[in-house]
Amino acid sequence: MSTAKGPLKGRAARLGRLMPSGPSSAARTPFVLLVVVLLGGGLISLLLLNSALNQGSFQLNELKDRTTELTDEEQALQRDVDDYAAPDALERRARELGMVPGGSPAFLGPDGKVLGEPSEAVAPKPTPTPSPTPTPNTNPTGTASTGSAPTGPDPARTAPASASPSAGTTATQTAPTRSPAPPPNPTNSGR
């Protein structure tokens, strides 16, 4: 076999014309560019997907915290409602409003008979509120008009002259006390 290099003949010559004879980078450039674009696009899409998931997890954490706060607030409000609905709290509040315990109840049977002895609710006697003790009036000589010796100087009369009137009187003023009003008597007009 001879290995002489010469021009190709026949079918080999036609195939040789189709294939480039030298190394060519022009055929590889679009492929490499396509691979780089696909890899870059994949990385950017993964980055966007990851940031969207992170933002969703932050919102989820904020909503869980808010739910916990609202649950705690709901439980505190439910405790307040339970405290107000307790029998002793209801009784105390009813007494503050002037309500009295009811008497013995009576029931009507299906045939119209009265079962039990009805009794009227009786209001407890109000406890007397202590009235303020009257201060003895002093006359210009400094002796009490009731005949007893004065116990000391009147603080309202001996206030220093440099003190303002509001500063000397605020400590001695008291708010008037109110006695509880009697509960209104309901009237039954038979209607």
mmCIF file of C-alpha atoms in Angstrom:
data_model
loop_
_atom_site.group_PDB
_atom_site.id
_atom_site.type_symbol
_atom_site.label_atom_id
_atom_site.label_comp_id
_atom_site.label_asym_id
_atom_site.label_seq_id
_atom_site.Cartn_x
_atom_site.Cartn_y
_atom_site.Cartn_z
ATOM 1 C CA MET A 1 0.000 0.000 0.000
ATOM 2 C CA SER A 2 1.225 3.264 -0.899
ATOM 3 C CA THR A 3 0.549 6.305 1.191
ATOM 4 C CA ALA A 4 1.169 8.979 -1.288
ATOM 5 C CA LYS A 5 -0.504 12.215 -0.668
ATOM 6 C CA GLY A 6 -2.172 13.440 -3.658
ATOM 7 C CA PRO A 7 -5.384 14.972 -4.699
ATOM 8 C CA LEU A 8 -8.427 13.011 -3.754
ATOM 9 C CA LYS A 9 -10.408 11.360 -6.487
ATOM 10 C CA GLY A 10 -13.997 10.416 -6.908
ATOM 11 C CA ARG A 11 -16.213 10.188 -3.942
ATOM 12 C CA ALA A 12 -13.535 11.305 -1.487
ATOM 13 C CA ALA A 13 -13.070 14.508 -3.477
ATOM 14 C CA ARG A 14 -16.756 15.337 -3.189
ATOM 15 C CA LEU A 15 -16.789 14.691 0.579
ATOM 16 C CA GLY A 16 -13.624 16.730 0.982
ATOM 17 C CA ARG A 17 -15.325 19.731 -0.530
ATOM 18 C CA LEU A 18 -18.177 19.506 1.990
ATOM 19 C CA MET A 19 -15.885 19.355 5.024
ATOM 20 C CA PRO A 20 -13.675 22.337 5.690
ATOM 21 C CA SER A 21 -10.057 21.450 5.437
ATOM 22 C CA GLY A 22 -8.692 23.676 8.275
ATOM 23 C CA PRO A 23 -9.707 24.243 11.875
ATOM 24 C CA SER A 24 -12.655 26.649 11.891
ATOM 25 C CA SER A 25 -13.973 28.473 14.991
ATOM 26 C CA ALA A 26 -16.911 29.927 13.099
ATOM 27 C CA ALA A 27 -18.986 26.766 13.519
ATOM 28 C CA ARG A 28 -18.371 26.540 17.292
ATOM 29 C CA THR A 29 -19.157 30.185 18.177
ATOM 30 C CA PRO A 30 -22.985 29.979 17.935
ATOM 31 C CA PHE A 31 -23.047 26.730 19.936
ATOM 32 C CA VAL A 32 -20.848 28.122 22.717
ATOM 33 C CA LEU A 33 -22.903 31.328 22.758
ATOM 34 C CA LEU A 34 -26.128 29.302 23.000
ATOM 35 C CA VAL A 35 -24.784 27.244 25.937
ATOM 36 C CA VAL A 36 -23.614 30.395 27.779
ATOM 37 C CA VAL A 37 -26.999 32.086 27.282
ATOM 38 C CA LEU A 38 -28.870 28.987 28.503
ATOM 39 C CA LEU A 39 -26.658 28.675 31.587
ATOM 40 C CA GLY A 40 -26.936 32.409 32.384
ATOM 41 C CA GLY A 41 -30.703 32.357 31.905
ATOM 42 C CA GLY A 42 -31.017 29.314 34.165
ATOM 43 C CA LEU A 43 -28.941 30.955 36.892
ATOM 44 C CA ILE A 44 -30.936 34.205 36.702
ATOM 45 C CA SER A 45 -34.242 32.317 36.826
ATOM 46 C CA LEU A 46 -33.017 30.320 39.846
ATOM 47 C CA LEU A 47 -31.990 33.572 41.555
ATOM 48 C CA LEU A 48 -35.405 35.143 40.917
ATOM 49 C CA LEU A 49 -37.207 32.005 42.109
ATOM 50 C CA ASN A 50 -35.077 31.864 45.264
ATOM 51 C CA SER A 51 -35.708 35.535 46.090
ATOM 52 C CA ALA A 52 -39.464 35.088 45.543
ATOM 53 C CA LEU A 53 -39.474 32.093 47.908
ATOM 54 C CA ASN A 54 -37.499 34.043 50.504
ATOM 55 C CA GLN A 55 -39.910 36.965 50.290
ATOM 56 C CA GLY A 56 -42.823 34.555 50.736
ATOM 57 C CA SER A 57 -41.170 32.995 53.794
ATOM 58 C CA PHE A 58 -40.632 36.456 55.331
ATOM 59 C CA GLN A 59 -44.298 37.274 54.815
ATOM 60 C CA LEU A 60 -45.242 33.909 56.282
ATOM 61 C CA ASN A 61 -43.132 34.581 59.390
ATOM 62 C CA GLU A 62 -44.686 38.051 59.804
ATOM 63 C CA LEU A 63 -48.187 36.588 59.469
ATOM 64 C CA LYS A 64 -47.390 33.859 62.002
ATOM 65 C CA ASP A 65 -46.132 36.486 64.465
ATOM 66 C CA ARG A 66 -49.244 38.598 63.905
ATOM 67 C CA THR A 67 -51.443 35.512 64.394
ATOM 68 C CA THR A 68 -49.666 34.770 67.675
ATOM 69 C CA GLU A 69 -50.196 38.365 68.862
ATOM 70 C CA LEU A 70 -53.874 38.287 67.921
ATOM 71 C CA THR A 71 -54.329 34.912 69.613
ATOM 72 C CA ASP A 72 -52.776 36.269 72.804
ATOM 73 C CA GLU A 73 -55.024 39.340 72.628
ATOM 74 C CA GLU A 74 -58.092 37.148 72.054
ATOM 75 C CA GLN A 75 -57.198 35.009 75.066
ATOM 76 C CA ALA A 76 -56.733 38.107 77.251
ATOM 77 C CA LEU A 77 -60.102 39.473 76.144
ATOM 78 C CA GLN A 78 -61.731 36.095 76.775
ATOM 79 C CA ARG A 79 -60.255 36.093 80.299
ATOM 80 C CA ASP A 80 -61.732 39.565 80.863
ATOM 81 C CA VAL A 81 -65.133 38.374 79.638
ATOM 82 C CA ASP A 82 -64.916 35.320 81.905
ATOM 83 C CA ASP A 83 -63.970 37.542 84.858
ATOM 84 C CA TYR A 84 -66.955 39.819 84.220
ATOM 85 C CA ALA A 85 -69.267 36.828 83.776
ATOM 86 C CA ALA A 86 -68.262 35.165 87.053
ATOM 87 C CA PRO A 87 -71.168 34.943 89.502
ATOM 88 C CA ASP A 88 -69.466 36.922 92.267
ATOM 89 C CA ALA A 89 -68.516 39.691 89.836
ATOM 90 C CA LEU A 90 -72.084 39.825 88.527
ATOM 91 C CA GLU A 91 -73.463 39.995 92.061
ATOM 92 C CA ARG A 92 -71.045 42.776 93.052
ATOM 93 C CA ARG A 93 -71.854 44.791 89.926
ATOM 94 C CA ALA A 94 -75.600 44.285 90.454
ATOM 95 C CA ARG A 95 -75.314 45.549 94.029
ATOM 96 C CA GLU A 96 -73.371 48.583 92.782
ATOM 97 C CA LEU A 97 -76.250 49.304 90.415
ATOM 98 C CA GLY A 98 -78.749 49.053 93.264
ATOM 99 C CA MET A 99 -80.256 45.697 92.344
ATOM 100 C CA VAL A 100 -81.465 43.348 95.069
ATOM 101 C CA PRO A 101 -81.735 39.551 95.137
ATOM 102 C CA GLY A 102 -85.071 38.237 94.005
ATOM 103 C CA GLY A 103 -87.513 36.533 96.325
ATOM 104 C CA SER A 104 -88.829 33.018 96.036
ATOM 105 C CA PRO A 105 -89.904 32.276 92.470
ATOM 106 C CA ALA A 106 -93.270 30.904 91.492
ATOM 107 C CA PHE A 107 -93.935 28.817 88.413
ATOM 108 C CA LEU A 108 -97.008 28.340 86.280
ATOM 109 C CA GLY A 109 -97.855 24.775 85.370
ATOM 110 C CA PRO A 110 -99.255 23.732 81.993
ATOM 111 C CA ASP A 111 -102.725 23.612 83.524
ATOM 112 C CA GLY A 112 -102.445 27.190 84.876
ATOM 113 C CA LYS A 113 -101.797 26.263 88.505
ATOM 114 C CA VAL A 114 -99.289 28.356 90.422
ATOM 115 C CA LEU A 115 -96.509 26.220 91.851
ATOM 116 C CA GLY A 116 -94.575 27.732 94.757
ATOM 117 C CA GLU A 117 -95.102 30.738 96.988
ATOM 118 C CA PRO A 118 -94.124 33.962 95.224
ATOM 119 C CA SER A 119 -92.529 36.603 97.396
ATOM 120 C CA GLU A 120 -91.514 40.158 96.779
ATOM 121 C CA ALA A 121 -87.874 41.146 96.536
ATOM 122 C CA VAL A 122 -86.917 43.201 99.558
ATOM 123 C CA ALA A 123 -84.256 45.846 99.268
ATOM 124 C CA PRO A 124 -81.668 45.706 102.045
ATOM 125 C CA LYS A 125 -81.508 48.683 104.325
ATOM 126 C CA PRO A 126 -78.907 51.129 103.051
ATOM 127 C CA THR A 127 -75.877 51.524 105.232
ATOM 128 C CA PRO A 128 -75.688 55.056 106.591
ATOM 129 C CA THR A 129 -72.858 57.063 105.147
ATOM 130 C CA PRO A 130 -70.870 59.021 107.698
ATOM 131 C CA SER A 131 -71.618 62.693 107.427
ATOM 132 C CA PRO A 132 -68.720 65.125 107.673
ATOM 133 C CA THR A 133 -68.315 66.568 111.147
ATOM 134 C CA PRO A 134 -69.122 70.279 111.248
ATOM 135 C CA THR A 135 -66.214 72.532 112.037
ATOM 136 C CA PRO A 136 -66.856 74.991 114.825
ATOM 137 C CA ASN A 137 -67.292 78.584 113.718
ATOM 138 C CA THR A 138 -64.803 80.984 115.173
ATOM 139 C CA ASN A 139 -65.623 84.541 116.010
ATOM 140 C CA PRO A 140 -63.142 87.429 115.566
ATOM 141 C CA THR A 141 -61.730 86.974 119.089
ATOM 142 C CA GLY A 142 -60.453 83.508 118.182
ATOM 143 C CA THR A 143 -62.699 81.510 120.538
ATOM 144 C CA ALA A 144 -65.059 78.891 119.300
ATOM 145 C CA SER A 145 -68.738 79.721 119.350
ATOM 146 C CA THR A 146 -69.572 76.311 120.816
ATOM 147 C CA GLY A 147 -67.834 77.112 124.044
ATOM 148 C CA SER A 148 -64.851 74.785 123.612
ATOM 149 C CA ALA A 149 -61.276 75.947 123.273
ATOM 150 C CA PRO A 150 -59.857 76.137 119.751
ATOM 151 C CA THR A 151 -57.694 73.166 118.863
ATOM 152 C CA GLY A 152 -55.298 75.123 116.663
ATOM 153 C CA PRO A 153 -55.085 77.766 114.004
ATOM 154 C CA ASP A 154 -57.304 77.441 110.989
ATOM 155 C CA PRO A 155 -55.057 76.347 108.076
ATOM 156 C CA ALA A 156 -57.135 78.284 105.545
ATOM 157 C CA ARG A 157 -56.693 81.539 107.502
ATOM 158 C CA THR A 158 -53.006 81.094 108.248
ATOM 159 C CA ALA A 159 -51.814 80.331 104.707
ATOM 160 C CA PRO A 160 -48.644 82.232 103.854
ATOM 161 C CA ALA A 161 -49.173 85.407 101.914
ATOM 162 C CA SER A 162 -46.643 84.414 99.259
ATOM 163 C CA ALA A 163 -48.510 81.213 98.406
ATOM 164 C CA SER A 164 -50.967 81.372 95.562
ATOM 165 C CA PRO A 165 -54.609 80.776 96.459
ATOM 166 C CA SER A 166 -54.789 77.623 94.367
ATOM 167 C CA ALA A 167 -51.701 76.094 95.992
ATOM 168 C CA GLY A 168 -53.034 76.579 99.517
ATOM 169 C CA THR A 169 -56.526 75.331 98.866
ATOM 170 C CA THR A 170 -55.970 72.267 96.695
ATOM 171 C CA ALA A 171 -54.795 70.119 99.577
ATOM 172 C CA THR A 172 -57.818 70.941 101.737
ATOM 173 C CA GLN A 173 -60.509 70.548 99.072
ATOM 174 C CA THR A 174 -62.325 67.242 98.868
ATOM 175 C CA ALA A 175 -64.730 65.920 96.303
ATOM 176 C CA PRO A 176 -68.341 65.653 97.466
ATOM 177 C CA THR A 177 -69.464 62.139 98.189
ATOM 178 C CA ARG A 178 -72.536 60.742 96.523
ATOM 179 C CA SER A 179 -74.856 58.318 98.160
ATOM 180 C CA PRO A 180 -76.210 55.535 95.968
ATOM 181 C CA ALA A 181 -79.561 56.346 94.459
ATOM 182 C CA PRO A 182 -82.410 53.997 95.391
ATOM 183 C CA PRO A 183 -83.426 51.645 92.573
ATOM 184 C CA PRO A 184 -86.455 52.719 90.578
ATOM 185 C CA ASN A 185 -89.646 50.872 91.449
ATOM 186 C CA PRO A 186 -91.111 49.167 88.378
ATOM 187 C CA THR A 187 -94.808 49.588 87.926
ATOM 188 C CA ASN A 188 -96.955 46.888 86.453
ATOM 189 C CA SER A 189 -99.880 48.309 84.591
ATOM 190 C CA GLY A 190 -101.261 44.860 83.727
ATOM 191 C CA ARG A 191 -100.526 45.121 80.021
#
